XYZ file of N, CA and C in Angstrom:
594
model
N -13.717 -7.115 15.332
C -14.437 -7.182 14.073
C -15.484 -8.289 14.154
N -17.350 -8.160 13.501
C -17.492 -8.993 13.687
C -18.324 -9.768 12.199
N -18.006 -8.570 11.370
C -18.693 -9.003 9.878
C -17.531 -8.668 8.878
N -17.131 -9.134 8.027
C -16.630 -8.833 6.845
C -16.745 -9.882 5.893
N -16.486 -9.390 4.779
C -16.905 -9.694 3.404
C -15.690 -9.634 2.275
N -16.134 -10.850 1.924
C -14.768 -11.136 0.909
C -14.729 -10.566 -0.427
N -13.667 -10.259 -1.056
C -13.717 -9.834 -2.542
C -13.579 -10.614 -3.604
N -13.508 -12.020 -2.724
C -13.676 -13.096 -3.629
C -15.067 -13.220 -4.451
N -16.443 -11.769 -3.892
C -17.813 -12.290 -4.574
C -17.514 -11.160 -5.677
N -16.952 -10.066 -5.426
C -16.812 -8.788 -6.504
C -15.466 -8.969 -6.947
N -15.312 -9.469 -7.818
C -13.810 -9.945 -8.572
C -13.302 -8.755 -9.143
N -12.269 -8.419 -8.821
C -11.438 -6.932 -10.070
C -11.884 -5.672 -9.449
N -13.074 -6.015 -8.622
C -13.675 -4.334 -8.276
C -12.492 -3.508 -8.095
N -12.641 -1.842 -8.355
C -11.393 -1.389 -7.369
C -11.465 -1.146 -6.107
N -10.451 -1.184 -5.325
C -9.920 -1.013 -4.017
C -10.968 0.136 -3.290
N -11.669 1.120 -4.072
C -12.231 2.286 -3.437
C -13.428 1.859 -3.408
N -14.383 1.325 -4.620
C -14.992 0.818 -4.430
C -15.683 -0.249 -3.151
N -14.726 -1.131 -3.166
C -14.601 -2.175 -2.135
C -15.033 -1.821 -1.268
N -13.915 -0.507 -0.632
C -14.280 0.196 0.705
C -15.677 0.791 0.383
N -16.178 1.421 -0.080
C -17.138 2.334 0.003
C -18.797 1.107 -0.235
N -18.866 -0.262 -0.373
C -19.280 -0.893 -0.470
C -19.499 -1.529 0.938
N -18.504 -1.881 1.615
C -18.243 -2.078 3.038
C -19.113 -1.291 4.019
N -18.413 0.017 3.535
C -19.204 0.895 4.628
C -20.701 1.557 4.667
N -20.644 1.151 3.142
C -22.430 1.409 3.101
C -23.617 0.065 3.437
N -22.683 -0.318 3.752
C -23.454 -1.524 4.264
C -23.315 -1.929 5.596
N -22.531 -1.814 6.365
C -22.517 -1.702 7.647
C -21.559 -3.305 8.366
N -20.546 -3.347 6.890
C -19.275 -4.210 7.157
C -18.213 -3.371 7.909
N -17.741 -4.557 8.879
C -16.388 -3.663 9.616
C -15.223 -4.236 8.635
N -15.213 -4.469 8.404
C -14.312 -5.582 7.414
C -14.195 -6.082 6.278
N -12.660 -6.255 5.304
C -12.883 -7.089 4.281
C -11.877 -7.568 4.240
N -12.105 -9.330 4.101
C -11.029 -10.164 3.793
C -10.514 -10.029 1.773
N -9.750 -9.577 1.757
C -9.199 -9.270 0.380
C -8.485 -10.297 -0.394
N -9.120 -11.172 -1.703
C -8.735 -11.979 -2.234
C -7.466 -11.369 -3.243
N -6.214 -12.370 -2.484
C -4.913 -11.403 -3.201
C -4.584 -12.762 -4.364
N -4.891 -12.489 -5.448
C -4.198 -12.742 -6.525
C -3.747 -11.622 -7.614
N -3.290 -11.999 -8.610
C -2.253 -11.412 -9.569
C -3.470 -10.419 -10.640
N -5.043 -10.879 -10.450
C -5.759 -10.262 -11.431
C -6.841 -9.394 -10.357
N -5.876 -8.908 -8.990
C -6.891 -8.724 -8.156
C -6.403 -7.197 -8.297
N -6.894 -6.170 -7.848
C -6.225 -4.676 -7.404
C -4.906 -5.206 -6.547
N -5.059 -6.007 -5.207
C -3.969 -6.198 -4.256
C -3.467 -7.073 -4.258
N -2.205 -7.336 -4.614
C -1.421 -8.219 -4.999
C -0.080 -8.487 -4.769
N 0.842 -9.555 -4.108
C 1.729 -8.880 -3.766
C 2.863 -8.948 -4.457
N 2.896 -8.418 -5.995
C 3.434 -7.649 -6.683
C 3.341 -5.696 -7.011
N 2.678 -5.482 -5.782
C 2.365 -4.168 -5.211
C 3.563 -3.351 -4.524
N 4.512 -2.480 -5.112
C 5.605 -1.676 -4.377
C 4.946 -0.964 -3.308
N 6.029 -0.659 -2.949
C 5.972 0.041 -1.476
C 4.967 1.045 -1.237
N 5.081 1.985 -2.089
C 3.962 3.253 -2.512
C 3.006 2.815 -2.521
N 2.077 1.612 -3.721
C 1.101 1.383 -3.763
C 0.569 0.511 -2.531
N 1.319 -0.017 -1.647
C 0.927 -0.844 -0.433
C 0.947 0.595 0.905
N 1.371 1.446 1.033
C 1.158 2.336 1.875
C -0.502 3.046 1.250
N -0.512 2.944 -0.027
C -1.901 3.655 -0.287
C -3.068 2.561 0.143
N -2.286 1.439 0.048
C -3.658 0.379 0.425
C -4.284 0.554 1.693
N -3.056 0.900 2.703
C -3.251 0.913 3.675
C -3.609 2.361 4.225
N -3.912 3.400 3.452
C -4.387 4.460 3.861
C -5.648 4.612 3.440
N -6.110 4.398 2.474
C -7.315 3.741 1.962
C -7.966 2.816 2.899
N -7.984 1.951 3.877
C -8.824 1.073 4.406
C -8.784 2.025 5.850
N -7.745 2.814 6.283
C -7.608 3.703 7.204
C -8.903 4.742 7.213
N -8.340 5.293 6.156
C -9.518 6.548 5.960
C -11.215 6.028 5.635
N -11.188 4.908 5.091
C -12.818 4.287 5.023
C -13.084 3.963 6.502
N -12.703 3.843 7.509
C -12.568 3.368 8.623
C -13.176 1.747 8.334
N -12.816 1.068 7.459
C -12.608 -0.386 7.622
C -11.965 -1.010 7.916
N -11.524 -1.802 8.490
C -10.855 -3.069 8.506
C -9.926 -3.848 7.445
N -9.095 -4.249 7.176
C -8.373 -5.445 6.659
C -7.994 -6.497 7.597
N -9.328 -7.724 7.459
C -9.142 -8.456 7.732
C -7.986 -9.611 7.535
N -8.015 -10.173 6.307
C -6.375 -10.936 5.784
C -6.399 -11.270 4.314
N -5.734 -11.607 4.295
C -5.350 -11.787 2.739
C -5.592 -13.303 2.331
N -6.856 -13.331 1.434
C -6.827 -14.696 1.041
C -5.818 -15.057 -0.092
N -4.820 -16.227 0.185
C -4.107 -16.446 -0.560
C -4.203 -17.569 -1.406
N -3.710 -18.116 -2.202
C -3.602 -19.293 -2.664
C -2.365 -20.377 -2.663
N -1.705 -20.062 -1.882
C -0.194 -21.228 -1.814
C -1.241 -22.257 -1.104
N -0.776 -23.368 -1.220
C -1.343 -25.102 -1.790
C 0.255 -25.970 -0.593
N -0.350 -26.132 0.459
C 0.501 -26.146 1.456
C 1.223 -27.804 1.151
N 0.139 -28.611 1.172
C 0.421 -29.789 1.081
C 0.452 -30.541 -0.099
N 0.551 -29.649 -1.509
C 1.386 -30.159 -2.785
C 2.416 -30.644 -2.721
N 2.178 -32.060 -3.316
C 3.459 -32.393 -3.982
C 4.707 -31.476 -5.043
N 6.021 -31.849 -4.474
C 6.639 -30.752 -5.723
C 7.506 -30.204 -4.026
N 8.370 -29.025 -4.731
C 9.782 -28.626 -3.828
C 8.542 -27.566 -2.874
N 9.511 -27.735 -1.857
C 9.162 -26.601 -0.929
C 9.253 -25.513 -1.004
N 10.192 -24.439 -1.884
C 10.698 -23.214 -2.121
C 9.572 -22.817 -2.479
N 8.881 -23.145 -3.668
C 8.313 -22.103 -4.313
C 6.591 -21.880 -3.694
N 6.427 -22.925 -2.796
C 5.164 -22.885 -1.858
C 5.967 -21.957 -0.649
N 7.046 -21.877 -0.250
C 7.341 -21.097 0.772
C 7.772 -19.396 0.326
N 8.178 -19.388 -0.634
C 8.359 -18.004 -1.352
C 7.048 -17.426 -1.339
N 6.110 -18.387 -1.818
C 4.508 -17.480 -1.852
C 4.222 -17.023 -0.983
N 4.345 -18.025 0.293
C 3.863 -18.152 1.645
C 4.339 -16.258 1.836
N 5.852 -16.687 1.837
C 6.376 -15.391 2.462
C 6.159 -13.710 1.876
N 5.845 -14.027 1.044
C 5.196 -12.710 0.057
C 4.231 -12.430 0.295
N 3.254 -13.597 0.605
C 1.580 -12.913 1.471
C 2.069 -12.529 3.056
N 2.890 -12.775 3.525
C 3.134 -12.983 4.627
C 3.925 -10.880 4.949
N 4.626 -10.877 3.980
C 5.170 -9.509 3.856
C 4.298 -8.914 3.409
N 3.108 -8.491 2.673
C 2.130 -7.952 1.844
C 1.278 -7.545 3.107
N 0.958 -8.725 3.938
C 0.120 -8.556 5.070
C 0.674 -7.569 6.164
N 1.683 -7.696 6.426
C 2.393 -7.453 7.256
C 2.299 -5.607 6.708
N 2.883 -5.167 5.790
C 2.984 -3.863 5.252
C 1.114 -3.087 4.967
N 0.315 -4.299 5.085
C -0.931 -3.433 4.917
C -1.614 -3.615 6.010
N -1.396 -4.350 6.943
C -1.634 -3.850 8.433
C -3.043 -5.443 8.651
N -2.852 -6.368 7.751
C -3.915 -7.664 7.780
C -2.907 -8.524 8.893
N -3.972 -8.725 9.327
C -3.071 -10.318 10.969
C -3.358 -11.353 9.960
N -3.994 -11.711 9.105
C -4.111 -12.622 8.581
C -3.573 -13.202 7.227
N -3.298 -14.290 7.021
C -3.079 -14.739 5.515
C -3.806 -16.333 5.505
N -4.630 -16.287 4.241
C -5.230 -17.829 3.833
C -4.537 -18.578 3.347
N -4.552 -19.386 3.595
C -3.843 -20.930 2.381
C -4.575 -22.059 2.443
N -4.181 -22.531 1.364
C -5.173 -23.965 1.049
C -4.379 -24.997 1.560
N -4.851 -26.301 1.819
C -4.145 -27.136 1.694
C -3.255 -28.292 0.474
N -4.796 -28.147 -0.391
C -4.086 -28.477 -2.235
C -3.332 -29.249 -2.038
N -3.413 -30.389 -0.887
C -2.879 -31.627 -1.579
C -3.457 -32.488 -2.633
N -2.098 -33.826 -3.183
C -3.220 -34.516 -4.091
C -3.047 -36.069 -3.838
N -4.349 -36.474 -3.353
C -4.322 -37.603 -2.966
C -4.277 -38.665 -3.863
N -3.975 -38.483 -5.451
C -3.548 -39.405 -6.597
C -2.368 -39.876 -6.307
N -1.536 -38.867 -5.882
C 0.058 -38.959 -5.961
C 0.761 -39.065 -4.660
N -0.186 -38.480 -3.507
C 0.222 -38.428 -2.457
C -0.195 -39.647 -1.021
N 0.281 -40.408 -0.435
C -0.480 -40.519 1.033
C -1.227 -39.891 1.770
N -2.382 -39.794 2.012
C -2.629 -38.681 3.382
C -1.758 -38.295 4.407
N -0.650 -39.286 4.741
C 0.408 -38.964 5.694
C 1.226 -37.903 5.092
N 1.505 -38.459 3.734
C 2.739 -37.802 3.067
C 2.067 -36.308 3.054
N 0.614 -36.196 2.557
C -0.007 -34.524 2.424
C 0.355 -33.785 3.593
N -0.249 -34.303 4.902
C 0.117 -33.926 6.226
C 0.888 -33.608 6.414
N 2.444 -34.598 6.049
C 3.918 -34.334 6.701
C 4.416 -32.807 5.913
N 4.288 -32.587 4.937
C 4.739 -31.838 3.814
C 4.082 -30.243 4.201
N 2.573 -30.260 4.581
C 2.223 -29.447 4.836
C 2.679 -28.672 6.661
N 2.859 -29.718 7.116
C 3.218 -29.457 8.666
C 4.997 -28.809 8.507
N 5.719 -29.225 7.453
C 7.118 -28.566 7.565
C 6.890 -27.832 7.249
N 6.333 -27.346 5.483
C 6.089 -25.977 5.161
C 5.247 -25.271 5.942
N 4.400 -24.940 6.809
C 3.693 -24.453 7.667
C 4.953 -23.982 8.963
N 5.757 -24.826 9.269
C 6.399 -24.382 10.655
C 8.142 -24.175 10.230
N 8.106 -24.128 8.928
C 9.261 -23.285 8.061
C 8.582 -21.555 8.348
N 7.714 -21.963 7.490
C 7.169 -20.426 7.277
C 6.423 -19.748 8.580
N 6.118 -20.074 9.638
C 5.933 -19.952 10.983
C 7.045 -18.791 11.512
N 8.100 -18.957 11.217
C 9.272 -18.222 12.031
C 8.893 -16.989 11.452
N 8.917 -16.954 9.811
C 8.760 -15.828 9.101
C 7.447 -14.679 9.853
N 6.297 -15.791 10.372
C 5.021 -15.077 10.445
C 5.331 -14.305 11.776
N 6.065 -14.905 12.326
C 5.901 -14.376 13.912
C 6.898 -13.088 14.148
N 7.720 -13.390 13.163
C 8.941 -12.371 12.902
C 7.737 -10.954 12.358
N 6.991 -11.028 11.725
C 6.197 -9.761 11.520
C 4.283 -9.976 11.940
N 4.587 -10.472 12.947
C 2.779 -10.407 13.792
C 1.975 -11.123 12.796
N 2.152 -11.324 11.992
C 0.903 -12.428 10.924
C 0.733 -14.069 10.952
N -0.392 -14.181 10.984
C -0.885 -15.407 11.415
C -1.273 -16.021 10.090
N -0.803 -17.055 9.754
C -1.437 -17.737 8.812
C -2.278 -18.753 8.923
N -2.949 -18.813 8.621
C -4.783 -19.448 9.055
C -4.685 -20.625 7.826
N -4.964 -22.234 7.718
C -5.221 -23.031 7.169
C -6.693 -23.559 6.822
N -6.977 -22.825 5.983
C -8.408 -23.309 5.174
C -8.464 -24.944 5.483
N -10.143 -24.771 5.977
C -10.567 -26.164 5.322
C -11.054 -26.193 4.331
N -10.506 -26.919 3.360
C -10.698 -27.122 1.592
C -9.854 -28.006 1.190
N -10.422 -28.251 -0.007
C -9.929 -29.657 -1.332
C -10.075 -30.495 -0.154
N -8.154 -31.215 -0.529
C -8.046 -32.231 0.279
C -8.218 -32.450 1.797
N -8.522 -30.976 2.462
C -8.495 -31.240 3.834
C -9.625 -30.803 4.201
N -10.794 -30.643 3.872
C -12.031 -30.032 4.047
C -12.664 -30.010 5.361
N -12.281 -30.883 6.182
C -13.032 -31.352 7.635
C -12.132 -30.470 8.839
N -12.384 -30.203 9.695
C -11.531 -30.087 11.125
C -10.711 -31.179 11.230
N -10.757 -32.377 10.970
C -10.325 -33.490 11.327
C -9.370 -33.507 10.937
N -9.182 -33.047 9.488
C -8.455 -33.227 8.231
C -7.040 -32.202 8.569
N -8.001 -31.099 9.013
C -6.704 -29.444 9.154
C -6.320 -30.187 10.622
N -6.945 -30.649 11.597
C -6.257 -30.834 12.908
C -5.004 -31.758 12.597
N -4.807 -32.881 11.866
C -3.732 -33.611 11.286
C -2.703 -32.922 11.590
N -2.917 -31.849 10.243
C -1.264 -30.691 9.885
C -1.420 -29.702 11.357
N -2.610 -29.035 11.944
C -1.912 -28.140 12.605
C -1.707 -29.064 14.196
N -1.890 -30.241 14.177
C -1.453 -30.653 15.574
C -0.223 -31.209 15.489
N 0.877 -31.743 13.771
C 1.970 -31.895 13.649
C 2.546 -30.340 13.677
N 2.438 -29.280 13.434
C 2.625 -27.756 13.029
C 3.087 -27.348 15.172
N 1.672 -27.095 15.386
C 2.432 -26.531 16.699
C 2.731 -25.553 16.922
N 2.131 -24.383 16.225
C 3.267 -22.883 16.323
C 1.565 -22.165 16.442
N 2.022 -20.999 17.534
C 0.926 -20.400 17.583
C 0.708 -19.000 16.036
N 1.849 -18.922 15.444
C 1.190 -18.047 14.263
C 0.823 -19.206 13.143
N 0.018 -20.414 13.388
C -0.285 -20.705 12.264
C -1.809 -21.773 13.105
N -2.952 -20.889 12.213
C -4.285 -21.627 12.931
C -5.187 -21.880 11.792
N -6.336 -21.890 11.820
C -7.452 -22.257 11.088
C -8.436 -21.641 10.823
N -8.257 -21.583 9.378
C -9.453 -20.706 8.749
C -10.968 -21.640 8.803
N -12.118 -21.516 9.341
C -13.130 -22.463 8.885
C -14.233 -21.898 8.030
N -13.891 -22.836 6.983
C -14.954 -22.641 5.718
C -16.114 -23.712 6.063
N -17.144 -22.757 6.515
C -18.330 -23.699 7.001
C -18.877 -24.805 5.922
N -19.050 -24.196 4.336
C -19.322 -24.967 3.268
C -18.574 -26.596 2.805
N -17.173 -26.555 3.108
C -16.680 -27.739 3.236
C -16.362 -28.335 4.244
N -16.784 -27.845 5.549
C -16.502 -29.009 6.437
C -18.146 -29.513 6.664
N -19.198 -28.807 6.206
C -20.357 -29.807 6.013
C -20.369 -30.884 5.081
N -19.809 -30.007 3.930
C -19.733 -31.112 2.860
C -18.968 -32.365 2.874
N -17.885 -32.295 4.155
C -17.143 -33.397 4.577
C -17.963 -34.155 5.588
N -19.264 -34.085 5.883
C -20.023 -34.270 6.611
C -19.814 -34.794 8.167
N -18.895 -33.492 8.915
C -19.104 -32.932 9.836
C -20.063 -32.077 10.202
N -20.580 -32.344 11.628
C -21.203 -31.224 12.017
C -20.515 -29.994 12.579
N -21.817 -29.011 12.932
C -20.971 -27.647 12.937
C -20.282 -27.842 14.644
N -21.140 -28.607 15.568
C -20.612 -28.895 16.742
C -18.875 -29.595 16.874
N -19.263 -30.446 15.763
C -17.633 -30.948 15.785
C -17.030 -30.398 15.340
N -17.065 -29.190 14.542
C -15.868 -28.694 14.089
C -15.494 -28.029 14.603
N -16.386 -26.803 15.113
C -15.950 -25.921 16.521
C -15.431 -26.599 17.624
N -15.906 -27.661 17.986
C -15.185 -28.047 19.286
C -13.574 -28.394 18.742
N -13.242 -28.691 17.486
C -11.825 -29.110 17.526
C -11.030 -27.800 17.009
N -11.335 -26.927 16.153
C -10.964 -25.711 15.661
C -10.809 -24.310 16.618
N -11.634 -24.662 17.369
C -11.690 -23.354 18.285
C -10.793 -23.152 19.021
N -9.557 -23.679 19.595
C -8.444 -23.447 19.716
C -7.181 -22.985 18.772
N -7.663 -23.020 17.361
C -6.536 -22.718 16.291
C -7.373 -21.333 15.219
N -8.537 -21.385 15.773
C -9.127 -20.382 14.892
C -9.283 -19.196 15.048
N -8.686 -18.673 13.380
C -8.854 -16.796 13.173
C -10.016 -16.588 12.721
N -10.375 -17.045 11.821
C -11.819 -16.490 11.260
C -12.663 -17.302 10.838
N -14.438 -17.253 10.704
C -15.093 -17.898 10.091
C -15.621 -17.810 8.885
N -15.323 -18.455 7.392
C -15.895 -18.044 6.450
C -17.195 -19.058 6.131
N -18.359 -17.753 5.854
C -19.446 -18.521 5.365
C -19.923 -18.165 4.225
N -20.340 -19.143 3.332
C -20.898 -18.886 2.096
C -22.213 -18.698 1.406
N -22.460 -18.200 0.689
C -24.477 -18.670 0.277
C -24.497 -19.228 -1.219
């Protein structure tokens, strides 16, 4: 794959749409923003996740991964950041995406930078076993608190597991004012995809 397009810019569209948007444009791909007010969600039964996946079949597109929102390196219990984890993680898995997003969403009011790191590196290689157990890779956004390569290399060089790498959001690791040279040179060993913005 070497273009796709997120549904994070067409919010609510439906699912057919999406596709038929893709392909008239000459996307192989769409990374699908999965929340609760989205078409795909993974409060989606079995039925409606086999149609998802016959639907991106028959458009001959792609499903790239599922952007998620679990907040890796929040303060607060581990369960309910790892329950999410594992629900994008099964969602993906049943609609045929290698991928799942997560943020990092620590908070540096309440937290250490160590403490964000440590927290995010267990929940990451908790939920690791889960990913590898069904082929999905979960990819760590650079954003909020971790915006830089520098920032994601922290958690994924405590992490260590090859199903868990790096999403790079070109928009905040400039804005962390890295260049694009440094970030590729440290990411490009952990990275699934590149997201760019306008």
């Amino acid at each position: 794959m070497k273009l796709a397009f997120s549904t994070l810019g067409v919010p609510g569209l439906p699912l057919p749409d999406v596709l038929r948007l893709a392909a008239a444009h000459g996307y192989h791909g769409v990374e699908l923003r999965t929340h609760p007010e989205e078409p795909v969600h993974t409060g989606l039964g079995p039925a409606e996740r086999a149609d998802v996946a016959a639907d991106f079949k028959g458009a001959g597109v792609e499903l790239l991964g599922l952007a998620g929102y679990a907040r890796v390196a929040a303060p607060g219990d581990d369960e309910p950041v790892l329950a999410e984890i594992r629900a994008l993680l099964d969602l993906a898995h049943d609609l045929g995406a290698p991928y799942i997003r997560v943020f990092p969403g620590g908070d540096l009011d309440v937290q250490t930078p160590e403490e964000a790191d440590a927290t995010a590196a267990r929940r990451l290689g908790t939920a690791a076993e889960h990913a590898n157990d069904l082929g999905v890779r979960i990819l760590l956004e650079t954003h909020d608190s971790h915006r830089t390569a520098a920032d994601a290399m922290r958690i994924l060089g405590l992490v260590g597991h090859r199903q868990v790498g790096a999403l790079w959001d070109v928009m905040h690791t400039w804005l962390g004012g890295e260049q694009p040279s440094e970030t590729y040179a440290a990411l490009s060993p952990h990275l699934g995809y590149v997201q760019v913005k306008d």
